Amino acid sequence: GAVVSQHPSWVICKSGTSVKIECRSLDFQATTMFWYRQFPKQSLMLMATSNEGSKATYEQGVEKDKFLINHASLTLSTLTVTSAHPEDSSFYICSAISPLAGGLGVFGPGTRLTVL
Amino acid sequence: GESVGLHLPTLSVQEGDNSIINCAYSNSASDYFIWYKQESGKGPQFIIDIRSNMDKRQGQRVTVLLNKTVKHLSLQIAATQPGDSAVYFCAETHSGGSQGNLIFGKGTKLSVKP
């Protein structure tokens, strides 16, 4: 139990385009999901907290108009990187709070974004 | 504090030896700590957690020690195996036990030599 998936697992796009990344909780409902970004050989940095049915809460320094988050259902949150640039290339990881895991966040497998 | 760096500290151990990975956390108000294992190209995997009212917790082959006085956390892995090779992160939060807002440490790369 308590499985989180992400789609796609990797994506390559051209500079200026937008990319949508999906985070799904497969066997539980998650009112709260989190989005992290991880640059190579660095730690995870929290970008935003996604709450079902309401606006996301962004961490300081994260542009909400660039990283659009939608949490329209209890099993799906999406992160859209708008007008992507090479510096947005990173590993994006989501986590979902799971009652099956004692209220802990369960991490997805991550999505590797490369912007050319 | 936020972790920045161009390379990860590396710990290299021989298969069968014990490993000790250390972490200094930043917020004295943090009351819940988690160790994660991250293999290359994958998301973090929960290993073990500890609350601030404890100083030691044991799992299967793993032990976490917490020293609140010096804000230090360690992860001990007994009889380290090649499958333990990964990057290990500590994470802290002060939201009462749930993953409210995790702050991750820098990470340590563990390499196990057969």
mmCIF file with all atom_site columns, C-alpha atoms in Angstrom:
data_model
loop_
_atom_site.group_PDB
_atom_site.id
_atom_site.type_symbol
_atom_site.label_atom_id
_atom_site.label_alt_id
_atom_site.label_comp_id
_atom_site.label_asym_id
_atom_site.label_entity_id
_atom_site.label_seq_id
_atom_site.pdbx_PDB_ins_code
_atom_site.Cartn_x
_atom_site.Cartn_y
_atom_site.Cartn_z
_atom_site.occupancy
_atom_site.B_iso_or_equiv
_atom_site.pdbx_formal_charge
_atom_site.auth_seq_id
_atom_site.auth_comp_id
_atom_site.auth_asym_id
_atom_site.auth_atom_id
_atom_site.pdbx_PDB_model_num
ATOM 1   C CA . GLY A 1 1   ? 0.000  0.000  0.000   1.00 0.00 ? 1   GLY A CA 1
ATOM 2   C CA . ALA A 1 2   ? 0.818  3.728  -0.077  1.00 0.00 ? 2   ALA A CA 1
ATOM 3   C CA . VAL A 1 3   ? 2.160  4.047  -3.600  1.00 0.00 ? 3   VAL A CA 1
ATOM 4   C CA . VAL A 1 4   ? 2.717  7.314  -5.423  1.00 0.00 ? 4   VAL A CA 1
ATOM 5   C CA . SER A 1 5   ? 3.387  7.465  -9.142  1.00 0.00 ? 5   SER A CA 1
ATOM 6   C CA . GLN A 1 6   ? 4.628  10.247 -11.388 1.00 0.00 ? 6   GLN A CA 1
ATOM 7   C CA . HIS A 1 7   ? 4.212  10.728 -15.094 1.00 0.00 ? 7   HIS A CA 1
ATOM 8   C CA . PRO A 1 8   ? 6.249  11.101 -17.132 1.00 0.00 ? 8   PRO A CA 1
ATOM 9   C CA . SER A 1 9   ? 9.381  9.625  -15.600 1.00 0.00 ? 9   SER A CA 1
ATOM 10  C CA . TRP A 1 10  ? 11.465 11.808 -17.863 1.00 0.00 ? 10  TRP A CA 1
ATOM 11  C CA . VAL A 1 11  ? 10.803 14.506 -20.410 1.00 0.00 ? 11  VAL A CA 1
ATOM 12  C CA . ILE A 1 12  ? 12.883 16.583 -22.784 1.00 0.00 ? 12  ILE A CA 1
ATOM 13  C CA . CYS A 1 13  ? 11.439 19.817 -24.094 1.00 0.00 ? 13  CYS A CA 1
ATOM 14  C CA . LYS A 1 14  ? 12.481 22.901 -25.977 1.00 0.00 ? 14  LYS A CA 1
ATOM 15  C CA . SER A 1 15  ? 13.073 26.202 -24.256 1.00 0.00 ? 15  SER A CA 1
ATOM 16  C CA . GLY A 1 16  ? 9.907  28.271 -24.086 1.00 0.00 ? 16  GLY A CA 1
ATOM 17  C CA . THR A 1 17  ? 7.485  25.376 -24.009 1.00 0.00 ? 17  THR A CA 1
ATOM 18  C CA . SER A 1 18  ? 5.386  24.198 -21.071 1.00 0.00 ? 18  SER A CA 1
ATOM 19  C CA . VAL A 1 19  ? 5.574  20.808 -19.445 1.00 0.00 ? 19  VAL A CA 1
ATOM 20  C CA . LYS A 1 20  ? 3.033  19.125 -17.186 1.00 0.00 ? 20  LYS A CA 1
ATOM 21  C CA . ILE A 1 21  ? 4.046  16.566 -14.583 1.00 0.00 ? 21  ILE A CA 1
ATOM 22  C CA . GLU A 1 22  ? 1.466  14.400 -12.862 1.00 0.00 ? 22  GLU A CA 1
ATOM 23  C CA . CYS A 1 23  ? 1.592  13.004 -9.340  1.00 0.00 ? 23  CYS A CA 1
ATOM 24  C CA . ARG A 1 24  ? -0.920 10.315 -8.416  1.00 0.00 ? 24  ARG A CA 1
ATOM 25  C CA . SER A 1 25  ? -1.637 8.500  -5.195  1.00 0.00 ? 25  SER A CA 1
ATOM 26  C CA . LEU A 1 26  ? -2.586 5.030  -6.390  1.00 0.00 ? 26  LEU A CA 1
ATOM 27  C CA . ASP A 1 27  ? -4.180 3.382  -3.386  1.00 0.00 ? 27  ASP A CA 1
ATOM 28  C CA . PHE A 1 28  ? -5.087 6.204  -1.052  1.00 0.00 ? 28  PHE A CA 1
ATOM 29  C CA . GLN A 1 29  ? -6.547 9.659  -1.094  1.00 0.00 ? 29  GLN A CA 1
ATOM 30  C CA . ALA A 1 30  ? -4.291 12.583 -0.391  1.00 0.00 ? 30  ALA A CA 1
ATOM 31  C CA . THR A 1 31  ? -5.636 15.984 0.491   1.00 0.00 ? 31  THR A CA 1
ATOM 32  C CA . THR A 1 32  ? -2.089 17.278 0.720   1.00 0.00 ? 32  THR A CA 1
ATOM 33  C CA . MET A 1 33  ? 0.750  16.714 -1.705  1.00 0.00 ? 33  MET A CA 1
ATOM 34  C CA . PHE A 1 34  ? 4.147  18.349 -1.910  1.00 0.00 ? 34  PHE A CA 1
ATOM 35  C CA . TRP A 1 35  ? 6.404  19.203 -4.833  1.00 0.00 ? 35  TRP A CA 1
ATOM 36  C CA . TYR A 1 36  ? 10.191 19.148 -4.476  1.00 0.00 ? 36  TYR A CA 1
ATOM 37  C CA . ARG A 1 37  ? 13.000 19.978 -6.852  1.00 0.00 ? 37  ARG A CA 1
ATOM 38  C CA . GLN A 1 38  ? 16.403 18.363 -6.767  1.00 0.00 ? 38  GLN A CA 1
ATOM 39  C CA . PHE A 1 39  ? 19.428 19.513 -8.742  1.00 0.00 ? 39  PHE A CA 1
ATOM 40  C CA . PRO A 1 40  ? 22.239 17.031 -9.454  1.00 0.00 ? 40  PRO A CA 1
ATOM 41  C CA . LYS A 1 41  ? 24.192 16.010 -6.378  1.00 0.00 ? 41  LYS A CA 1
ATOM 42  C CA . GLN A 1 42  ? 22.107 18.291 -4.209  1.00 0.00 ? 42  GLN A CA 1
ATOM 43  C CA . SER A 1 43  ? 19.364 17.851 -1.692  1.00 0.00 ? 43  SER A CA 1
ATOM 44  C CA . LEU A 1 44  ? 15.627 18.119 -2.138  1.00 0.00 ? 44  LEU A CA 1
ATOM 45  C CA . MET A 1 45  ? 14.125 21.581 -1.901  1.00 0.00 ? 45  MET A CA 1
ATOM 46  C CA . LEU A 1 46  ? 10.443 22.028 -1.159  1.00 0.00 ? 46  LEU A CA 1
ATOM 47  C CA . MET A 1 47  ? 8.764  24.094 -3.859  1.00 0.00 ? 47  MET A CA 1
ATOM 48  C CA . ALA A 1 48  ? 5.141  24.130 -2.816  1.00 0.00 ? 48  ALA A CA 1
ATOM 49  C CA . THR A 1 49  ? 2.385  22.475 -0.853  1.00 0.00 ? 49  THR A CA 1
ATOM 50  C CA . SER A 1 50  ? -0.596 21.369 -2.902  1.00 0.00 ? 50  SER A CA 1
ATOM 51  C CA . ASN A 1 51  ? -3.974 21.199 -1.189  1.00 0.00 ? 51  ASN A CA 1
ATOM 52  C CA . GLU A 1 52  ? -6.954 19.551 -2.832  1.00 0.00 ? 52  GLU A CA 1
ATOM 53  C CA . GLY A 1 53  ? -9.556 22.087 -3.817  1.00 0.00 ? 53  GLY A CA 1
ATOM 54  C CA . SER A 1 54  ? -7.564 25.151 -2.878  1.00 0.00 ? 54  SER A CA 1
ATOM 55  C CA . LYS A 1 55  ? -4.601 27.162 -4.020  1.00 0.00 ? 55  LYS A CA 1
ATOM 56  C CA . ALA A 1 56  ? -1.118 25.850 -3.540  1.00 0.00 ? 56  ALA A CA 1
ATOM 57  C CA . THR A 1 57  ? 1.236  27.392 -1.018  1.00 0.00 ? 57  THR A CA 1
ATOM 58  C CA . TYR A 1 58  ? 4.604  28.261 -2.516  1.00 0.00 ? 58  TYR A CA 1
ATOM 59  C CA . GLU A 1 59  ? 7.934  28.460 -0.740  1.00 0.00 ? 59  GLU A CA 1
ATOM 60  C CA . GLN A 1 60  ? 9.860  31.684 -0.768  1.00 0.00 ? 60  GLN A CA 1
ATOM 61  C CA . GLY A 1 61  ? 11.622 32.237 -4.043  1.00 0.00 ? 61  GLY A CA 1
ATOM 62  C CA . VAL A 1 62  ? 9.423  29.897 -6.071  1.00 0.00 ? 62  VAL A CA 1
ATOM 63  C CA . GLU A 1 63  ? 7.472  31.675 -8.800  1.00 0.00 ? 63  GLU A CA 1
ATOM 64  C CA . LYS A 1 64  ? 3.845  30.633 -8.650  1.00 0.00 ? 64  LYS A CA 1
ATOM 65  C CA . ASP A 1 65  ? 3.180  31.869 -12.184 1.00 0.00 ? 65  ASP A CA 1
ATOM 66  C CA . LYS A 1 66  ? 5.986  29.748 -13.527 1.00 0.00 ? 66  LYS A CA 1
ATOM 67  C CA . PHE A 1 67  ? 5.251  26.581 -11.583 1.00 0.00 ? 67  PHE A CA 1
ATOM 68  C CA . LEU A 1 68  ? 1.510  26.086 -11.792 1.00 0.00 ? 68  LEU A CA 1
ATOM 69  C CA . ILE A 1 69  ? 0.058  23.543 -9.400  1.00 0.00 ? 69  ILE A CA 1
ATOM 70  C CA . ASN A 1 70  ? -3.388 22.042 -9.662  1.00 0.00 ? 70  ASN A CA 1
ATOM 71  C CA . HIS A 1 71  ? -4.784 19.574 -7.137  1.00 0.00 ? 71  HIS A CA 1
ATOM 72  C CA . ALA A 1 72  ? -8.229 18.984 -8.560  1.00 0.00 ? 72  ALA A CA 1
ATOM 73  C CA . SER A 1 73  ? -8.862 15.559 -7.065  1.00 0.00 ? 73  SER A CA 1
ATOM 74  C CA . LEU A 1 74  ? -7.849 13.593 -4.005  1.00 0.00 ? 74  LEU A CA 1
ATOM 75  C CA . THR A 1 75  ? -5.525 11.397 -6.042  1.00 0.00 ? 75  THR A CA 1
ATOM 76  C CA . LEU A 1 76  ? -3.954 13.780 -8.523  1.00 0.00 ? 76  LEU A CA 1
ATOM 77  C CA . SER A 1 77  ? -1.772 16.852 -8.369  1.00 0.00 ? 77  SER A CA 1
ATOM 78  C CA . THR A 1 78  ? -0.128 18.377 -11.426 1.00 0.00 ? 78  THR A CA 1
ATOM 79  C CA . LEU A 1 79  ? 2.869  20.650 -11.736 1.00 0.00 ? 79  LEU A CA 1
ATOM 80  C CA . THR A 1 80  ? 3.154  22.649 -14.946 1.00 0.00 ? 80  THR A CA 1
ATOM 81  C CA . VAL A 1 81  ? 6.471  24.298 -15.706 1.00 0.00 ? 81  VAL A CA 1
ATOM 82  C CA . THR A 1 82  ? 5.546  27.193 -17.962 1.00 0.00 ? 82  THR A CA 1
ATOM 83  C CA . SER A 1 83  ? 7.910  28.748 -20.488 1.00 0.00 ? 83  SER A CA 1
ATOM 84  C CA . ALA A 1 84  ? 10.620 26.350 -19.466 1.00 0.00 ? 84  ALA A CA 1
ATOM 85  C CA . HIS A 1 85  ? 14.266 27.389 -19.624 1.00 0.00 ? 85  HIS A CA 1
ATOM 86  C CA . PRO A 1 86  ? 17.432 25.309 -19.351 1.00 0.00 ? 86  PRO A CA 1
ATOM 87  C CA . GLU A 1 87  ? 17.855 26.353 -15.714 1.00 0.00 ? 87  GLU A CA 1
ATOM 88  C CA . ASP A 1 88  ? 14.547 24.629 -14.954 1.00 0.00 ? 88  ASP A CA 1
ATOM 89  C CA . SER A 1 89  ? 16.171 21.322 -15.842 1.00 0.00 ? 89  SER A CA 1
ATOM 90  C CA . SER A 1 90  ? 15.977 19.288 -12.668 1.00 0.00 ? 90  SER A CA 1
ATOM 91  C CA . PHE A 1 91  ? 14.529 16.235 -10.950 1.00 0.00 ? 91  PHE A CA 1
ATOM 92  C CA . TYR A 1 92  ? 11.006 16.978 -9.745  1.00 0.00 ? 92  TYR A CA 1
ATOM 93  C CA . ILE A 1 93  ? 9.649  14.790 -6.981  1.00 0.00 ? 93  ILE A CA 1
ATOM 94  C CA . CYS A 1 94  ? 6.224  14.790 -5.381  1.00 0.00 ? 94  CYS A CA 1
ATOM 95  C CA . SER A 1 95  ? 5.075  13.303 -2.121  1.00 0.00 ? 95  SER A CA 1
ATOM 96  C CA . ALA A 1 96  ? 1.624  12.646 -0.769  1.00 0.00 ? 96  ALA A CA 1
ATOM 97  C CA . ILE A 1 97  ? 0.494  12.430 2.822   1.00 0.00 ? 97  ILE A CA 1
ATOM 98  C CA . SER A 1 98  ? -0.792 8.917  3.364   1.00 0.00 ? 98  SER A CA 1
ATOM 99  C CA . PRO A 1 99  ? -2.912 7.614  6.205   1.00 0.00 ? 99  PRO A CA 1
ATOM 100 C CA . LEU A 1 100 ? -1.570 4.195  5.230   1.00 0.00 ? 100 LEU A CA 1
ATOM 101 C CA . ALA A 1 101 ? 1.874  5.394  6.243   1.00 0.00 ? 101 ALA A CA 1
ATOM 102 C CA . GLY A 1 102 ? 0.891  6.909  9.547   1.00 0.00 ? 102 GLY A CA 1
ATOM 103 C CA . GLY A 1 103 ? 0.495  10.384 8.125   1.00 0.00 ? 103 GLY A CA 1
ATOM 104 C CA . LEU A 1 104 ? 3.953  10.371 6.603   1.00 0.00 ? 104 LEU A CA 1
ATOM 105 C CA . GLY A 1 105 ? 4.614  11.579 3.138   1.00 0.00 ? 105 GLY A CA 1
ATOM 106 C CA . VAL A 1 106 ? 5.194  8.922  0.520   1.00 0.00 ? 106 VAL A CA 1
ATOM 107 C CA . PHE A 1 107 ? 7.470  10.008 -2.289  1.00 0.00 ? 107 PHE A CA 1
ATOM 108 C CA . GLY A 1 108 ? 6.945  9.417  -5.951  1.00 0.00 ? 108 GLY A CA 1
ATOM 109 C CA . PRO A 1 109 ? 9.712  8.119  -8.223  1.00 0.00 ? 109 PRO A CA 1
ATOM 110 C CA . GLY A 1 110 ? 10.489 11.569 -9.617  1.00 0.00 ? 110 GLY A CA 1
ATOM 111 C CA . THR A 1 111 ? 10.435 13.142 -13.068 1.00 0.00 ? 111 THR A CA 1
ATOM 112 C CA . ARG A 1 112 ? 13.625 14.157 -14.845 1.00 0.00 ? 112 ARG A CA 1
ATOM 113 C CA . LEU A 1 113 ? 13.068 17.344 -16.840 1.00 0.00 ? 113 LEU A CA 1
ATOM 114 C CA . THR A 1 114 ? 15.628 18.438 -19.395 1.00 0.00 ? 114 THR A CA 1
ATOM 115 C CA . VAL A 1 115 ? 15.083 21.732 -21.176 1.00 0.00 ? 115 VAL A CA 1
ATOM 116 C CA . LEU A 1 116 ? 17.129 22.248 -24.331 1.00 0.00 ? 116 LEU A CA 1
ATOM 117 C CA . GLY B 2 1   ? 19.324 26.149 6.613   1.00 0.00 ? 1   GLY B CA 1
ATOM 118 C CA . GLU B 2 2   ? 19.168 25.202 2.991   1.00 0.00 ? 2   GLU B CA 1
ATOM 119 C CA . SER B 2 3   ? 21.639 22.755 1.595   1.00 0.00 ? 3   SER B CA 1
ATOM 120 C CA . VAL B 2 4   ? 23.743 23.795 -1.318  1.00 0.00 ? 4   VAL B CA 1
ATOM 121 C CA . GLY B 2 5   ? 26.801 22.147 -2.676  1.00 0.00 ? 5   GLY B CA 1
ATOM 122 C CA . LEU B 2 6   ? 28.426 20.878 -5.810  1.00 0.00 ? 6   LEU B CA 1
ATOM 123 C CA . HIS B 2 7   ? 29.235 17.443 -4.480  1.00 0.00 ? 7   HIS B CA 1
ATOM 124 C CA . LEU B 2 8   ? 27.989 15.063 -1.853  1.00 0.00 ? 8   LEU B CA 1
ATOM 125 C CA . PRO B 2 9   ? 30.100 13.797 1.034   1.00 0.00 ? 9   PRO B CA 1
ATOM 126 C CA . THR B 2 10  ? 30.933 10.172 0.408   1.00 0.00 ? 10  THR B CA 1
ATOM 127 C CA . LEU B 2 11  ? 31.304 7.314  2.835   1.00 0.00 ? 11  LEU B CA 1
ATOM 128 C CA . SER B 2 12  ? 32.973 4.201  1.516   1.00 0.00 ? 12  SER B CA 1
ATOM 129 C CA . VAL B 2 13  ? 32.718 0.998  3.535   1.00 0.00 ? 13  VAL B CA 1
ATOM 130 C CA . GLN B 2 14  ? 33.509 -2.645 3.079   1.00 0.00 ? 14  GLN B CA 1
ATOM 131 C CA . GLU B 2 15  ? 30.641 -5.071 2.742   1.00 0.00 ? 15  GLU B CA 1
ATOM 132 C CA . GLY B 2 16  ? 29.778 -6.476 6.143   1.00 0.00 ? 16  GLY B CA 1
ATOM 133 C CA . ASP B 2 17  ? 31.106 -3.506 8.077   1.00 0.00 ? 17  ASP B CA 1
ATOM 134 C CA . ASN B 2 18  ? 28.905 -1.108 9.993   1.00 0.00 ? 18  ASN B CA 1
ATOM 135 C CA . SER B 2 19  ? 28.193 2.331  8.533   1.00 0.00 ? 19  SER B CA 1
ATOM 136 C CA . ILE B 2 20  ? 27.563 5.534  10.405  1.00 0.00 ? 20  ILE B CA 1
ATOM 137 C CA . ILE B 2 21  ? 26.105 8.491  8.559   1.00 0.00 ? 21  ILE B CA 1
ATOM 138 C CA . ASN B 2 22  ? 25.894 11.808 10.338  1.00 0.00 ? 22  ASN B CA 1
ATOM 139 C CA . CYS B 2 23  ? 23.650 14.802 9.972   1.00 0.00 ? 23  CYS B CA 1
ATOM 140 C CA . ALA B 2 24  ? 23.530 18.189 11.647  1.00 0.00 ? 24  ALA B CA 1
ATOM 141 C CA . TYR B 2 25  ? 20.089 19.713 11.672  1.00 0.00 ? 25  TYR B CA 1
ATOM 142 C CA . SER B 2 26  ? 19.376 23.377 11.738  1.00 0.00 ? 26  SER B CA 1
ATOM 143 C CA . ASN B 2 27  ? 16.180 24.140 13.615  1.00 0.00 ? 27  ASN B CA 1
ATOM 144 C CA . SER B 2 28  ? 16.107 23.669 17.372  1.00 0.00 ? 28  SER B CA 1
ATOM 145 C CA . ALA B 2 29  ? 12.303 23.711 17.170  1.00 0.00 ? 29  ALA B CA 1
ATOM 146 C CA . SER B 2 30  ? 12.264 20.579 14.987  1.00 0.00 ? 30  SER B CA 1
ATOM 147 C CA . ASP B 2 31  ? 10.618 17.698 16.775  1.00 0.00 ? 31  ASP B CA 1
ATOM 148 C CA . TYR B 2 32  ? 10.478 14.968 14.176  1.00 0.00 ? 32  TYR B CA 1
ATOM 149 C CA . PHE B 2 33  ? 13.309 13.538 12.129  1.00 0.00 ? 33  PHE B CA 1
ATOM 150 C CA . ILE B 2 34  ? 13.394 11.084 9.269   1.00 0.00 ? 34  ILE B CA 1
ATOM 151 C CA . TRP B 2 35  ? 16.143 9.277  7.402   1.00 0.00 ? 35  TRP B CA 1
ATOM 152 C CA . TYR B 2 36  ? 15.637 8.610  3.704   1.00 0.00 ? 36  TYR B CA 1
ATOM 153 C CA . LYS B 2 37  ? 17.517 6.481  1.208   1.00 0.00 ? 37  LYS B CA 1
ATOM 154 C CA . GLN B 2 38  ? 17.640 7.648  -2.376  1.00 0.00 ? 38  GLN B CA 1
ATOM 155 C CA . GLU B 2 39  ? 18.936 5.451  -5.157  1.00 0.00 ? 39  GLU B CA 1
ATOM 156 C CA . SER B 2 40  ? 20.055 7.000  -8.406  1.00 0.00 ? 40  SER B CA 1
ATOM 157 C CA . GLY B 2 41  ? 17.155 8.332  -10.461 1.00 0.00 ? 41  GLY B CA 1
ATOM 158 C CA . LYS B 2 42  ? 14.532 7.427  -7.869  1.00 0.00 ? 42  LYS B CA 1
ATOM 159 C CA . GLY B 2 43  ? 12.527 9.164  -5.198  1.00 0.00 ? 43  GLY B CA 1
ATOM 160 C CA . PRO B 2 44  ? 13.482 9.047  -1.508  1.00 0.00 ? 44  PRO B CA 1
ATOM 161 C CA . GLN B 2 45  ? 12.549 5.944  0.426   1.00 0.00 ? 45  GLN B CA 1
ATOM 162 C CA . PHE B 2 46  ? 11.654 6.099  4.117   1.00 0.00 ? 46  PHE B CA 1
ATOM 163 C CA . ILE B 2 47  ? 14.096 4.238  6.369   1.00 0.00 ? 47  ILE B CA 1
ATOM 164 C CA . ILE B 2 48  ? 13.422 5.202  9.951   1.00 0.00 ? 48  ILE B CA 1
ATOM 165 C CA . ASP B 2 49  ? 12.125 8.102  11.996  1.00 0.00 ? 49  ASP B CA 1
ATOM 166 C CA . ILE B 2 50  ? 12.510 9.447  15.493  1.00 0.00 ? 50  ILE B CA 1
ATOM 167 C CA . ARG B 2 51  ? 10.703 12.026 17.584  1.00 0.00 ? 51  ARG B CA 1
ATOM 168 C CA . SER B 2 52  ? 12.428 14.549 19.773  1.00 0.00 ? 52  SER B CA 1
ATOM 169 C CA . ASN B 2 53  ? 11.301 12.846 22.988  1.00 0.00 ? 53  ASN B CA 1
ATOM 170 C CA . MET B 2 54  ? 13.563 9.919  22.136  1.00 0.00 ? 54  MET B CA 1
ATOM 171 C CA . ASP B 2 55  ? 17.314 9.668  21.718  1.00 0.00 ? 55  ASP B CA 1
ATOM 172 C CA . LYS B 2 56  ? 17.512 6.274  20.049  1.00 0.00 ? 56  LYS B CA 1
ATOM 173 C CA . ARG B 2 57  ? 15.336 4.127  17.859  1.00 0.00 ? 57  ARG B CA 1
ATOM 174 C CA . GLN B 2 58  ? 16.117 0.800  16.256  1.00 0.00 ? 58  GLN B CA 1
ATOM 175 C CA . GLY B 2 59  ? 14.808 -0.841 13.150  1.00 0.00 ? 59  GLY B CA 1
ATOM 176 C CA . GLN B 2 60  ? 15.927 -3.802 11.148  1.00 0.00 ? 60  GLN B CA 1
ATOM 177 C CA . ARG B 2 61  ? 19.706 -3.362 10.731  1.00 0.00 ? 61  ARG B CA 1
ATOM 178 C CA . VAL B 2 62  ? 19.337 0.385  11.261  1.00 0.00 ? 62  VAL B CA 1
ATOM 179 C CA . THR B 2 63  ? 19.548 2.580  14.325  1.00 0.00 ? 63  THR B CA 1
ATOM 180 C CA . VAL B 2 64  ? 18.953 6.300  14.557  1.00 0.00 ? 64  VAL B CA 1
ATOM 181 C CA . LEU B 2 65  ? 20.520 8.364  17.332  1.00 0.00 ? 65  LEU B CA 1
ATOM 182 C CA . LEU B 2 66  ? 19.388 11.858 18.198  1.00 0.00 ? 66  LEU B CA 1
ATOM 183 C CA . ASN B 2 67  ? 21.418 14.352 20.215  1.00 0.00 ? 67  ASN B CA 1
ATOM 184 C CA . LYS B 2 68  ? 19.287 17.435 20.695  1.00 0.00 ? 68  LYS B CA 1
ATOM 185 C CA . THR B 2 69  ? 21.963 19.252 22.677  1.00 0.00 ? 69  THR B CA 1
ATOM 186 C CA . VAL B 2 70  ? 24.218 19.555 19.658  1.00 0.00 ? 70  VAL B CA 1
ATOM 187 C CA . LYS B 2 71  ? 21.453 19.139 17.045  1.00 0.00 ? 71  LYS B CA 1
ATOM 188 C CA . HIS B 2 72  ? 22.986 16.003 15.649  1.00 0.00 ? 72  HIS B CA 1
ATOM 189 C CA . LEU B 2 73  ? 21.416 12.953 14.092  1.00 0.00 ? 73  LEU B CA 1
ATOM 190 C CA . SER B 2 74  ? 23.095 9.753  13.011  1.00 0.00 ? 74  SER B CA 1
ATOM 191 C CA . LEU B 2 75  ? 22.091 6.665  11.106  1.00 0.00 ? 75  LEU B CA 1
ATOM 192 C CA . GLN B 2 76  ? 23.859 3.420  11.817  1.00 0.00 ? 76  GLN B CA 1
ATOM 193 C CA . ILE B 2 77  ? 23.588 0.561  9.357   1.00 0.00 ? 77  ILE B CA 1
ATOM 194 C CA . ALA B 2 78  ? 24.725 -2.809 10.605  1.00 0.00 ? 78  ALA B CA 1
ATOM 195 C CA . ALA B 2 79  ? 26.401 -5.343 8.316   1.00 0.00 ? 79  ALA B CA 1
ATOM 196 C CA . THR B 2 80  ? 26.300 -3.026 5.326   1.00 0.00 ? 80  THR B CA 1
ATOM 197 C CA . GLN B 2 81  ? 25.379 -4.698 2.061   1.00 0.00 ? 81  GLN B CA 1
ATOM 198 C CA . PRO B 2 82  ? 25.934 -3.668 -1.585  1.00 0.00 ? 82  PRO B CA 1
ATOM 199 C CA . GLY B 2 83  ? 22.209 -2.935 -1.818  1.00 0.00 ? 83  GLY B CA 1
ATOM 200 C CA . ASP B 2 84  ? 22.671 -0.229 0.793   1.00 0.00 ? 84  ASP B CA 1
ATOM 201 C CA . SER B 2 85  ? 24.679 1.847  -1.685  1.00 0.00 ? 85  SER B CA 1
ATOM 202 C CA . ALA B 2 86  ? 22.702 5.057  -2.174  1.00 0.00 ? 86  ALA B CA 1
ATOM 203 C CA . VAL B 2 87  ? 22.488 8.648  -1.017  1.00 0.00 ? 87  VAL B CA 1
ATOM 204 C CA . TYR B 2 88  ? 21.124 9.069  2.491   1.00 0.00 ? 88  TYR B CA 1
ATOM 205 C CA . PHE B 2 89  ? 19.314 12.206 3.611   1.00 0.00 ? 89  PHE B CA 1
ATOM 206 C CA . CYS B 2 90  ? 18.135 13.277 7.005   1.00 0.00 ? 90  CYS B CA 1
ATOM 207 C CA . ALA B 2 91  ? 15.047 15.455 7.148   1.00 0.00 ? 91  ALA B CA 1
ATOM 208 C CA . GLU B 2 92  ? 13.543 17.531 9.919   1.00 0.00 ? 92  GLU B CA 1
ATOM 209 C CA . THR B 2 93  ? 10.186 19.056 10.574  1.00 0.00 ? 93  THR B CA 1
ATOM 210 C CA . HIS B 2 94  ? 8.448  20.816 13.420  1.00 0.00 ? 94  HIS B CA 1
ATOM 211 C CA . SER B 2 95  ? 4.846  20.274 12.467  1.00 0.00 ? 95  SER B CA 1
ATOM 212 C CA . GLY B 2 96  ? 3.943  17.840 15.168  1.00 0.00 ? 96  GLY B CA 1
ATOM 213 C CA . GLY B 2 97  ? 4.863  14.571 13.541  1.00 0.00 ? 97  GLY B CA 1
ATOM 214 C CA . SER B 2 98  ? 3.470  14.825 10.057  1.00 0.00 ? 98  SER B CA 1
ATOM 215 C CA . GLN B 2 99  ? 5.362  15.731 6.963   1.00 0.00 ? 99  GLN B CA 1
ATOM 216 C CA . GLY B 2 100 ? 4.253  19.306 7.122   1.00 0.00 ? 100 GLY B CA 1
ATOM 217 C CA . ASN B 2 101 ? 7.329  20.955 5.781   1.00 0.00 ? 101 ASN B CA 1
ATOM 218 C CA . LEU B 2 102 ? 10.400 18.769 5.482   1.00 0.00 ? 102 LEU B CA 1
ATOM 219 C CA . ILE B 2 103 ? 13.820 20.355 5.477   1.00 0.00 ? 103 ILE B CA 1
ATOM 220 C CA . PHE B 2 104 ? 16.355 18.007 3.969   1.00 0.00 ? 104 PHE B CA 1
ATOM 221 C CA . GLY B 2 105 ? 20.003 17.816 4.914   1.00 0.00 ? 105 GLY B CA 1
ATOM 222 C CA . LYS B 2 106 ? 22.811 17.786 2.368   1.00 0.00 ? 106 LYS B CA 1
ATOM 223 C CA . GLY B 2 107 ? 22.959 14.048 1.938   1.00 0.00 ? 107 GLY B CA 1
ATOM 224 C CA . THR B 2 108 ? 25.751 11.489 2.139   1.00 0.00 ? 108 THR B CA 1
ATOM 225 C CA . LYS B 2 109 ? 26.611 9.054  -0.593  1.00 0.00 ? 109 LYS B CA 1
ATOM 226 C CA . LEU B 2 110 ? 27.263 5.582  0.767   1.00 0.00 ? 110 LEU B CA 1
ATOM 227 C CA . SER B 2 111 ? 29.397 3.281  -1.385  1.00 0.00 ? 111 SER B CA 1
ATOM 228 C CA . VAL B 2 112 ? 29.715 -0.337 -0.342  1.00 0.00 ? 112 VAL B CA 1
ATOM 229 C CA . LYS B 2 113 ? 32.729 -2.233 -1.621  1.00 0.00 ? 113 LYS B CA 1
ATOM 230 C CA . PRO B 2 114 ? 32.205 -5.963 -2.111  1.00 0.00 ? 114 PRO B CA 1
#
